[in-house]
Coordinates of C-alpha atoms in Angstrom, one line a residue:
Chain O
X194 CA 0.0 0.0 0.0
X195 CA 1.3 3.0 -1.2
X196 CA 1.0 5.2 1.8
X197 CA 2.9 8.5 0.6
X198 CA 1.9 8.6 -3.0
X199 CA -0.6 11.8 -3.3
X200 CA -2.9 11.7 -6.5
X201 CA -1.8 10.5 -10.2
X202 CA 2.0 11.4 -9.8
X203 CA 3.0 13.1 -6.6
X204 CA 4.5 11.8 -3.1
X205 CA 4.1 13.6 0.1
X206 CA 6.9 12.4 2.6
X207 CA 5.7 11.3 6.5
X208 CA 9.2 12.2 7.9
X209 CA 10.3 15.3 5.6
X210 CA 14.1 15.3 5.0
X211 CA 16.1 17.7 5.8
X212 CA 18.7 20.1 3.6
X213 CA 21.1 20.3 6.3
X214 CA 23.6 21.6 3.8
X215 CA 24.1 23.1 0.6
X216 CA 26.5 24.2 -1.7
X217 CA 26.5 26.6 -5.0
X218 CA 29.5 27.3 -7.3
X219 CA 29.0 29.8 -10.3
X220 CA 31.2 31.4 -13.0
X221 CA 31.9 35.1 -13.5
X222 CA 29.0 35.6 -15.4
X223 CA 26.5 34.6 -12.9
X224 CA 28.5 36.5 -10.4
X225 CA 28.3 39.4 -12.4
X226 CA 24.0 39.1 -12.7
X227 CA 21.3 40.2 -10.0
X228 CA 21.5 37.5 -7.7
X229 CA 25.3 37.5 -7.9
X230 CA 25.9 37.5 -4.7
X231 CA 23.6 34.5 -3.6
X232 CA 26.1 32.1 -4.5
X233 CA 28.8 30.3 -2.1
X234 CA 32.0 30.5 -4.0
X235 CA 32.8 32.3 -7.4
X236 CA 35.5 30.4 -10.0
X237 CA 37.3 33.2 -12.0
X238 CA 37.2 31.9 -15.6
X239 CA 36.0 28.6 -17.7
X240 CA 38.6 26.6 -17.3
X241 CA 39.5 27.2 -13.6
X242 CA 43.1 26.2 -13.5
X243 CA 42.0 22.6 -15.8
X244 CA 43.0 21.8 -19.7
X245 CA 39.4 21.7 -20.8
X246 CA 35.6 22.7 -20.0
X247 CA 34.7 19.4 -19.2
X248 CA 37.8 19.1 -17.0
X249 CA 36.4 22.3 -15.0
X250 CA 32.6 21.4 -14.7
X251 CA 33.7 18.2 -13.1
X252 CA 35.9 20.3 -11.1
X253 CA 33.3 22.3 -10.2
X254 CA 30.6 19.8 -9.4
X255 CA 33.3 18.1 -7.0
X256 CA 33.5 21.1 -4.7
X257 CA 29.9 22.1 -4.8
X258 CA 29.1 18.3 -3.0
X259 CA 32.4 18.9 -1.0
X260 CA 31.0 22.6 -0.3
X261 CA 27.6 21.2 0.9
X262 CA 29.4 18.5 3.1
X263 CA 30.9 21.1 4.9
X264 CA 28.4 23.6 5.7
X265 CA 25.9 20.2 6.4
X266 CA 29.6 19.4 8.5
X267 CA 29.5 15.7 7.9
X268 CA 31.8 13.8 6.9
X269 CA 31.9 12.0 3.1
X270 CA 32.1 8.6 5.0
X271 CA 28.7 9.3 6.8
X272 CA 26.8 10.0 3.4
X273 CA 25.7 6.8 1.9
X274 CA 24.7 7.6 -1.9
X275 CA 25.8 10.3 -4.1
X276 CA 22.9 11.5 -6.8
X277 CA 24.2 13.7 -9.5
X278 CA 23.8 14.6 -12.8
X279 CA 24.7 16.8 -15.9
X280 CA 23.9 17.6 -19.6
X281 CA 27.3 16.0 -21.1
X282 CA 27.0 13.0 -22.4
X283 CA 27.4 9.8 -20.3
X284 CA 26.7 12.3 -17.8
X285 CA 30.7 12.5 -17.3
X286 CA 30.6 15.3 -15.5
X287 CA 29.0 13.9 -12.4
X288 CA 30.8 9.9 -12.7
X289 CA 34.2 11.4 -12.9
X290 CA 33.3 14.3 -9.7
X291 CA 31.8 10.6 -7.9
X292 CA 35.3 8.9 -9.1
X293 CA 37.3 11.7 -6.6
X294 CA 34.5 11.7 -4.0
X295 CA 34.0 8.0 -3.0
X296 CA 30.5 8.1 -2.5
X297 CA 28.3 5.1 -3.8
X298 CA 26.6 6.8 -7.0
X299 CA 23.4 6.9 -8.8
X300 CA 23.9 8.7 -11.7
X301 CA 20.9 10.5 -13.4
X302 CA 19.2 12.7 -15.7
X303 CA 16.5 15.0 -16.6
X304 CA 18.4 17.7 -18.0
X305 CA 18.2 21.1 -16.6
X306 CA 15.4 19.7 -14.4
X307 CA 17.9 17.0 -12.9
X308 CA 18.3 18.7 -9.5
X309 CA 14.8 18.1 -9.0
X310 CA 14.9 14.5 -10.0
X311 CA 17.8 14.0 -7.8
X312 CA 15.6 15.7 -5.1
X313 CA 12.7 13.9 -5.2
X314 CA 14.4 10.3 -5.5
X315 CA 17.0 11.4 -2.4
X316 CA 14.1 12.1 -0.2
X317 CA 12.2 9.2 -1.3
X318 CA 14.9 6.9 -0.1
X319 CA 15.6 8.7 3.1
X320 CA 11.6 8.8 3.9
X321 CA 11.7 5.3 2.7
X322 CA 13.8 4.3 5.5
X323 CA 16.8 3.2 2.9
X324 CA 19.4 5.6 3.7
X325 CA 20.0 9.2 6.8
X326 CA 21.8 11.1 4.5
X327 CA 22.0 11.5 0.9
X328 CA 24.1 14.0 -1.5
X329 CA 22.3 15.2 -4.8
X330 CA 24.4 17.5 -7.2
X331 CA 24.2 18.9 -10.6
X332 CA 26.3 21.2 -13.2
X333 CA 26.4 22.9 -16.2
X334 CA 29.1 24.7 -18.1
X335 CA 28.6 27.4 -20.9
X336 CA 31.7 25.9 -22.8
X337 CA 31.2 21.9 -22.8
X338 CA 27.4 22.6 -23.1
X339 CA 28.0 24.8 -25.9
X340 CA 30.9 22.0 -27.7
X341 CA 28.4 19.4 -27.3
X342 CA 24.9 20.9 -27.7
X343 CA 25.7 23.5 -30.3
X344 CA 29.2 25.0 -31.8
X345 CA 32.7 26.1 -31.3
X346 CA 33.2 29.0 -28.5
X347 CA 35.2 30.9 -31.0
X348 CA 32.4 30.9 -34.1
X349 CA 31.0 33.8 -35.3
X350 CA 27.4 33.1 -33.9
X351 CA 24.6 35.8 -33.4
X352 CA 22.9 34.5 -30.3
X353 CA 19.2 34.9 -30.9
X354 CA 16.8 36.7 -28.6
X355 CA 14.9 33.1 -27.8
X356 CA 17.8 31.5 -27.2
X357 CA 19.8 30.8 -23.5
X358 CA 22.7 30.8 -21.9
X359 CA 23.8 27.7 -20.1
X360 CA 25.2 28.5 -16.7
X361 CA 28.5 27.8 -15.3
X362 CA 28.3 26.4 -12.0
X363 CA 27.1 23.2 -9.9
X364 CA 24.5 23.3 -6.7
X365 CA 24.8 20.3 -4.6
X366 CA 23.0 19.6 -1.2
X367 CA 23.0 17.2 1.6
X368 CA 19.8 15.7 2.7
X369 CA 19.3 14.0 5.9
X370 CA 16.7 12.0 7.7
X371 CA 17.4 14.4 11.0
X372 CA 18.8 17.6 11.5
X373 CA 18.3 21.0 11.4
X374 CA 17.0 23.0 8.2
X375 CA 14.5 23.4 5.5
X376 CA 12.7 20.0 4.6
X377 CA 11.7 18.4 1.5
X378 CA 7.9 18.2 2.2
X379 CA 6.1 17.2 -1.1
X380 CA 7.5 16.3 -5.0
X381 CA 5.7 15.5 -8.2
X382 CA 7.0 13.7 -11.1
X383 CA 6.7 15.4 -14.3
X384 CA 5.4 13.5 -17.5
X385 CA 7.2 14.2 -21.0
X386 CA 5.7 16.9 -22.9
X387 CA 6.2 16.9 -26.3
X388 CA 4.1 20.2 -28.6
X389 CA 5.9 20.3 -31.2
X390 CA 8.5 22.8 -30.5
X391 CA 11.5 21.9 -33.2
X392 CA 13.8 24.9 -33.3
X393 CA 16.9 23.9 -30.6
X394 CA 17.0 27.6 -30.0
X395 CA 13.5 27.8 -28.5
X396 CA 14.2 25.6 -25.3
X397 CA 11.8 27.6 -22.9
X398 CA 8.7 27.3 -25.7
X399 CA 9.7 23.4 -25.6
X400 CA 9.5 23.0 -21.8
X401 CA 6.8 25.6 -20.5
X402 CA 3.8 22.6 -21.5
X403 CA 5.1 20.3 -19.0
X404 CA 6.4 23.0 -16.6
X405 CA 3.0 23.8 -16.8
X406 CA 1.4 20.6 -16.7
X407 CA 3.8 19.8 -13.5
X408 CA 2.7 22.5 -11.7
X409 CA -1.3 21.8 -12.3
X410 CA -1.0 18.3 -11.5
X411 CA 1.0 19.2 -8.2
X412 CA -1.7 21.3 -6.9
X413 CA -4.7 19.1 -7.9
X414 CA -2.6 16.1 -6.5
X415 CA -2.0 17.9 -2.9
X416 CA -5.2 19.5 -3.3
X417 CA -3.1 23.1 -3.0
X418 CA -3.5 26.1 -4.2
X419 CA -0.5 28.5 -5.7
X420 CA -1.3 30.8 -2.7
X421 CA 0.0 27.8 -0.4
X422 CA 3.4 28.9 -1.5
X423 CA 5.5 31.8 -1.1
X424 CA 7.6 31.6 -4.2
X425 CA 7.2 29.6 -6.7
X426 CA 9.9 29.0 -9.3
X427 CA 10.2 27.2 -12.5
X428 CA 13.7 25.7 -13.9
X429 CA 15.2 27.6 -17.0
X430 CA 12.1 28.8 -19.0
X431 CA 13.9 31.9 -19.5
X432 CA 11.7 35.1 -21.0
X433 CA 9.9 33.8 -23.3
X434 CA 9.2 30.3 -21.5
X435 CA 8.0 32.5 -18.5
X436 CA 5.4 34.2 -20.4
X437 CA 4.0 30.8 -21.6
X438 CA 3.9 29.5 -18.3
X439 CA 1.8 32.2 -17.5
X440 CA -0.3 31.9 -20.3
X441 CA -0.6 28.0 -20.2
X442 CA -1.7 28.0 -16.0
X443 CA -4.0 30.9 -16.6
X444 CA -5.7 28.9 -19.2
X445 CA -6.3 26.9 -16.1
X446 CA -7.9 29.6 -14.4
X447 CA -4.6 30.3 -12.1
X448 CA -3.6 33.8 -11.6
X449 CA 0.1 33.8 -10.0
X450 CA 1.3 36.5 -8.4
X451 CA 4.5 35.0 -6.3
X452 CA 6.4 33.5 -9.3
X453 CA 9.3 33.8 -11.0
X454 CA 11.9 31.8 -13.4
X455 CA 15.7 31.0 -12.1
X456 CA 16.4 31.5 -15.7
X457 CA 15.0 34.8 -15.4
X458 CA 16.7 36.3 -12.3
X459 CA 20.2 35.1 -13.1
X460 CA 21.1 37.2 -15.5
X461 CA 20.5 40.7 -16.4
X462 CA 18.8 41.8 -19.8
X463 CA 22.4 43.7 -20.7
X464 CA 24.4 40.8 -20.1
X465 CA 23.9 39.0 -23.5
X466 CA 22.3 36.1 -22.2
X467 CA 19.2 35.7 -24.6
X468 CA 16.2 34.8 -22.8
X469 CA 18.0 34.1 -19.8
X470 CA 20.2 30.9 -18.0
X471 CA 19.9 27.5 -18.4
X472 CA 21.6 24.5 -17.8
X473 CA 21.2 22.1 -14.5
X474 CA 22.9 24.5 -12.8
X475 CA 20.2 27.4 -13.4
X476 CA 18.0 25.5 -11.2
X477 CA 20.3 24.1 -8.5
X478 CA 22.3 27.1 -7.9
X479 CA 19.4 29.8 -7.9
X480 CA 17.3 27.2 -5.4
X481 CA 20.4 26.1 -3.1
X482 CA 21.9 29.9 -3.3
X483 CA 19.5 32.5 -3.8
X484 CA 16.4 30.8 -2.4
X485 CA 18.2 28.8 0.0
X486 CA 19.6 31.9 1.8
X487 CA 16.1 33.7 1.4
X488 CA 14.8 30.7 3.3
X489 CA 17.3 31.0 6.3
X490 CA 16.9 34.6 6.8
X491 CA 12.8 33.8 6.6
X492 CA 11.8 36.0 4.1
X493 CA 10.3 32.7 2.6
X494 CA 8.8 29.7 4.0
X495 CA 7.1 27.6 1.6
X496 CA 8.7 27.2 -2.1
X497 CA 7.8 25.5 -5.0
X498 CA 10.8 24.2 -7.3
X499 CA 9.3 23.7 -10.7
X500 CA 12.8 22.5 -12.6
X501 CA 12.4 22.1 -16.0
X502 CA 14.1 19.9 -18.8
X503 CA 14.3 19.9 -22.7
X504 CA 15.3 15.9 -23.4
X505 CA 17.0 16.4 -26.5
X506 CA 20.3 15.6 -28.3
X507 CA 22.1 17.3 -31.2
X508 CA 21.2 14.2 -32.9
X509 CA 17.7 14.3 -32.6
X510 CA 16.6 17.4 -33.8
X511 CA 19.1 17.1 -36.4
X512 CA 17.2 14.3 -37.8
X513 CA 14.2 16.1 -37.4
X514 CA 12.5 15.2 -34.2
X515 CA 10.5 17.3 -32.1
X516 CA 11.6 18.7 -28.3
X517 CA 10.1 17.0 -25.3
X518 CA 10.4 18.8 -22.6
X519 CA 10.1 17.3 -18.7
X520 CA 9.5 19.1 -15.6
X521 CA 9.2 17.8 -11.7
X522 CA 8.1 20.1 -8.8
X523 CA 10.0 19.5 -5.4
X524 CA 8.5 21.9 -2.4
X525 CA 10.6 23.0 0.1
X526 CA 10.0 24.5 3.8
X527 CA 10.6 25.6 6.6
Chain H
X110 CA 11.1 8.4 -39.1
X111 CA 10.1 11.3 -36.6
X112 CA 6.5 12.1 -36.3
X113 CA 6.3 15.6 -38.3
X114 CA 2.6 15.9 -38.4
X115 CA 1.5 18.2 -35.0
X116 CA -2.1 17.3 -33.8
X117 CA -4.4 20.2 -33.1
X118 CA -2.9 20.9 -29.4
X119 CA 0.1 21.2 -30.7
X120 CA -0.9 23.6 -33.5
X121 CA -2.8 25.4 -31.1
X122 CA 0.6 25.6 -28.7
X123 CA 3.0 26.9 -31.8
X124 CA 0.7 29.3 -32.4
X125 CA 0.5 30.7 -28.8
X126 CA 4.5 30.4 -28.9
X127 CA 4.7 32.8 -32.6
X128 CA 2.6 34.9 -30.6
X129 CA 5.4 35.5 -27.3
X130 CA 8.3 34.9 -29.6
X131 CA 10.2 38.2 -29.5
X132 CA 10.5 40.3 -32.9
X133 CA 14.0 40.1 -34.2
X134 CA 15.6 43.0 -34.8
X135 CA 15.8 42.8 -38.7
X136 CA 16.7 46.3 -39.5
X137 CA 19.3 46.5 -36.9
X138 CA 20.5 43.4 -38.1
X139 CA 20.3 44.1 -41.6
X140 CA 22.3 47.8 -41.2
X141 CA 25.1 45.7 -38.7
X142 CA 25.7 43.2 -41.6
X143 CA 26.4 45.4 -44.1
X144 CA 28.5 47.8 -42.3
X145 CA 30.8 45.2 -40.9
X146 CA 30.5 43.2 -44.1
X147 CA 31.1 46.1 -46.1
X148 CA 33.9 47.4 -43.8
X149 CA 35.8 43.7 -44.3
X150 CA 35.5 44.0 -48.0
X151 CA 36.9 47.4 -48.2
X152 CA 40.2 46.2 -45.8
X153 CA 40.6 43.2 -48.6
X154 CA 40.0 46.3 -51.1
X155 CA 42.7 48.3 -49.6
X156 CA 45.5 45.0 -49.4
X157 CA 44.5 44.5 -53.1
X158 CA 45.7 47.7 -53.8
X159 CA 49.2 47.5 -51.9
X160 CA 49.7 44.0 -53.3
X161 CA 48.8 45.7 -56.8
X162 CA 50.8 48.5 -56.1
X163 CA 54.1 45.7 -55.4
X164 CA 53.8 45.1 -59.0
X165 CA 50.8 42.1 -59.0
X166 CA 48.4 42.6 -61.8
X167 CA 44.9 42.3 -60.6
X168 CA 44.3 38.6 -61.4
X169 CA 47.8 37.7 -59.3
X170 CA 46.8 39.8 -56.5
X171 CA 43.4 38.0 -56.0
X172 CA 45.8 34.9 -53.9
X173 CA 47.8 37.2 -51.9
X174 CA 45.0 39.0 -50.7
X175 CA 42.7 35.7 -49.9
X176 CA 45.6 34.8 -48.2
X177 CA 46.3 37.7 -46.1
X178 CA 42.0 38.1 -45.6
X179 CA 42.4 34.5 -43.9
X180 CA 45.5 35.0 -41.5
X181 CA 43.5 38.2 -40.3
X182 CA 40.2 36.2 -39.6
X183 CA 42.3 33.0 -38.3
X184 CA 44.2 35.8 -36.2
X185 CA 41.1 37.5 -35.0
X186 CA 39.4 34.1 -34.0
X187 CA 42.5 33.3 -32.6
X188 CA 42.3 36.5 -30.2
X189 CA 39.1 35.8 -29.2
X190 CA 37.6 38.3 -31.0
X191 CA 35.9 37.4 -34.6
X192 CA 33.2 35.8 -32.5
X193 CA 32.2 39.2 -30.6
X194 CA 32.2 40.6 -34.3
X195 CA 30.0 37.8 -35.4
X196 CA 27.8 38.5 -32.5
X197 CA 27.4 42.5 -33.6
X198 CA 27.2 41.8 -37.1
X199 CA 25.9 38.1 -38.1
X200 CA 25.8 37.2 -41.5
X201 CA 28.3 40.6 -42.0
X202 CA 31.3 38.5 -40.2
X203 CA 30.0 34.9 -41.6
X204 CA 30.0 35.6 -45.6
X205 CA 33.8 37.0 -46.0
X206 CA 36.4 34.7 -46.3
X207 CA 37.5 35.9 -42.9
X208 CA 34.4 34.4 -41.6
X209 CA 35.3 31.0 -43.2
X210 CA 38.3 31.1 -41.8
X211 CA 37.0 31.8 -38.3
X212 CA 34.9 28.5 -39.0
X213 CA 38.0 26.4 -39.6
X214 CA 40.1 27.7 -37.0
X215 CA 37.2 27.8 -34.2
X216 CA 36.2 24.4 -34.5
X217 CA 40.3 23.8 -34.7
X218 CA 40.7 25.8 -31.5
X219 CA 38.1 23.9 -29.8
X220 CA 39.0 20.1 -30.9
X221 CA 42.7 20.6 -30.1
X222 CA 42.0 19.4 -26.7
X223 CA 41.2 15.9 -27.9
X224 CA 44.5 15.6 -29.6
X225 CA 46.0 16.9 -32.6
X226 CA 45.3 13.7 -35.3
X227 CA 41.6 12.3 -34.1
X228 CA 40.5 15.8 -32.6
X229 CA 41.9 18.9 -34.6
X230 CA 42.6 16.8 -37.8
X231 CA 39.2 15.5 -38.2
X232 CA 37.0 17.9 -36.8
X233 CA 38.8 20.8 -37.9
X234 CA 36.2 21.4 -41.0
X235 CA 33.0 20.6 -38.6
X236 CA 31.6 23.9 -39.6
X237 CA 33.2 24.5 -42.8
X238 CA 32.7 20.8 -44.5
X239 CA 29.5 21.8 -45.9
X240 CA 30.6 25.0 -47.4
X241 CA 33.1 23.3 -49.0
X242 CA 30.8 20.0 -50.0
X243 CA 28.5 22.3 -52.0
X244 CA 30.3 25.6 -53.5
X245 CA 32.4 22.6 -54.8
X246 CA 29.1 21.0 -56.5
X247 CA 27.6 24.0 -57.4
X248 CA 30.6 25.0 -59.4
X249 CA 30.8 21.8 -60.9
X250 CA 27.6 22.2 -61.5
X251 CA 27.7 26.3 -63.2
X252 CA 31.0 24.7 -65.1
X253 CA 28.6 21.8 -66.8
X254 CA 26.1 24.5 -67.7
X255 CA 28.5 26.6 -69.1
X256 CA 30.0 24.1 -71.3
X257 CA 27.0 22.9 -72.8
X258 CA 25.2 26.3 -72.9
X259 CA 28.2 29.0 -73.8
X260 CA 30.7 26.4 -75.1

């Protein structure tokens, strides 16, 4: 009997976990936007002191789960699985950060949305009795996200105004079955979403359906209503993905007026960013920075994280395919 | 294959998404390109003219200046700073020959770091393969024509 499961697709956990720690690391870019400030530790460049990008994201992952360890202060030997993920592929990334860390790993993925997924399963197994603390991680990187996803750093590209910038930087966070901190009270799995968005440089049109769809099915699962929460935050839908939100929940007859998208706030219009940040570090490090420390200081209590993912490969659309998008809803409080 | 047909939803969607899709700027875009495209075209103008000036005739000095045209894009890419150009001016930086060259040396830059033979070597023409594939057929193709056609 499934006791916990809320609804069609959401779980609602007896014994919250608790984020006991976190940890963000961003590039200078991010440090450079609004929110700038919100992170733990700023890298200088790219490449931060490594030979390649890839080199530096799992770099950077790597001391965002060492960051969280510390401020959670426990010790690696006391955290039995590592859940992590990335947008390279093999998710290398986050296997060659677990290689250094010696954590038993899951490795997953969900793109951009894969902090959430890491979320949701972490506190699943620590409600489910199967583990007291867990470490869930993710990362992007402009530079390997751009070698893999789109074209070489140095070519003469006009970024359009739909399109996003993949953040440098990795969130990672330590969840535990005691403790003190915010817990992780409720989380819906998201379904793929698939309307038909084909152009690669439209990735918050592809993923505002099932941000959308998410998001509605949360609340009708946990019988809530938006008001329950005090901020409410979808993934990397950037501008234009934010306005369909909008547009798609209203068609729903919700009005929200405590929302906003981490893809949004990141960056600042004049920083060149397109519609705004993406990456699985948009979500992780604006959630386990910037809303993390607006949580501690109790300006917030209650948040929704609605992180969002576009499931596609240079391969795919090349040969035509459409863009799925995914999107799961983790809620947070204190 | 890939499903290509949308159903209604869908239809209904992509509609809604031409609707919040943000204008692009076409007349900026369109007055960058041709002032930076222009502004390439009268520096491989002005090394013409000094290559001329050494004694070429015009058809001899057509090499030189490709030549020199490509070390200033490979240089500029090199520098880090064809692809801010590109940026400003789009199709402007991409149609010279500089921008080919910042093609070939970009993707060269880049693959480096998975060695010099399987990395550089072979993805070295990434962007530019195609560019080469077909102005190669389509000349073959304007040659055949003219043959039959002009003699």
């Amino acid at each position: 009997m499934a006791d916990k499961l809320r609804g069609i697709q959401s779980v609602q956990f007896i014994n919250p976990p608790v984020i006991i720690g976190v940890g963000t690391i961003v590039g200078p870019k991010e440090a450079a936007g609004p929110i700038g400030d919100r992170f733990h530790q700023v890298i200088p460049d790219y490449l931060y002191g490594e030979d390649t990008p890839e080199q530096a994201e799992t770099k950077i992952l790597k001391e965002a789960i060492e960051l969280a360890l510390k401020n959670g202060n426990i010790a690696p030997s006391a955290v039995q699985f590592l859940l992590a993920g990335d947008l390279l592929n093999q998710i290398v990334s986050s296997g060659f950060a677990a290689r250094q860390l010696g954590i038993a790993f899951l490795g997953i993925y969900g793109a951009c949305s894969t902090i959430a997924e890491g979320l949701s399963i972490g506190s699943m197994i620590i409600d489910g009795g199967f583990a007291d603390n867990i470490v869930v991680g993710a990362s992007s990187h402009y530079q390997s996200a751009e070698r893999q996803y789109r074209y070489p750093i140095e070519l003469n590209i006009q970024h359009k105004a739909t399109s996003q910038w993949t953040v440098t930087g990795a969130g990672a966070a330590v969840i535990a079955s005691g403790g003190q901190g915010p817990r992780v009270t409720t989380a819906t799995i998201g379904k793929v979403m698939d309307m038909g968005t084909k152009n690669p440089n439209e990735m918050g049109p592809a993923m505002a359906p099932a941000a959308a769809d998410t998001f509605i099915r949360h609340l009708q699962d946990l019988g809530r209503s938006p008001e329950y929460y005090d901020l409410i935050l979808t993934g990397d839908l950037g501008n234009v993905g934010k306005q369909l939100f909008l547009t798609l929940v209203k068609k729903n007859g919700i009005t929200l007026n405590k929302y906003d998208d981490c893809g949004v706030i990141i960056f600042d219009k004049g920083q060149r960013s397109g519609a705004g940040g993406s990456g699985c570090a948009c979500a992780a490090t604006v959630t386990f920075g910037h809303a993390f420390k607006e949580l501690e200081a109790g300006n917030l209590k209650k948040i929704l994280l609605v992180a969002t993912g576009a499931l596609l490969s240079p391969l795919t659309y090349q040969q035509g395919e459409s863009i799925p998008g995914i999107a799961h809803a983790v809620s947070i409080e204190t | 294959m890939p499903n290509k047909k949308l159903t209604e939803p869908q239809k209904e969607y992509q509609k809604l998404v031409k609707q919040k899709r943000p204008r692009v700027p076409v007349v900026r875009n369109f007055i960058a390109s041709f002032m930076v495209g222009g502004l390439i075209c009268v520096i491989g103008q002005i090394v013409m003219n000094y290559f001329m000036e050494g004694g070429f005739s015009q058809k001899e000095a057509i090499a030189p200046t490709l030549a020199s045209m490509i070390f200033i894009g490979a240089l500029l890419t090199g520098l880090r700073i064809y692809d801010e150009i590109g940026e400003f001016a789009g199709a402007g930086a991409a149609v010279p020959i500089t921008g080919f060259s910042n093609t070939v040396v970009s993707a060269a830059m880049d693959f480096k770091r998975e060695g010099f033979v399987l990395g550089m070597g072979s993805k070295m023409f990434l962007i530019a393969g195609p560019v080469l594939v077909f102005g190669i057929l389509t000349g073959f193709v304007v040659a055949i024509i003219k043959v039959f056609l002009v003699g």
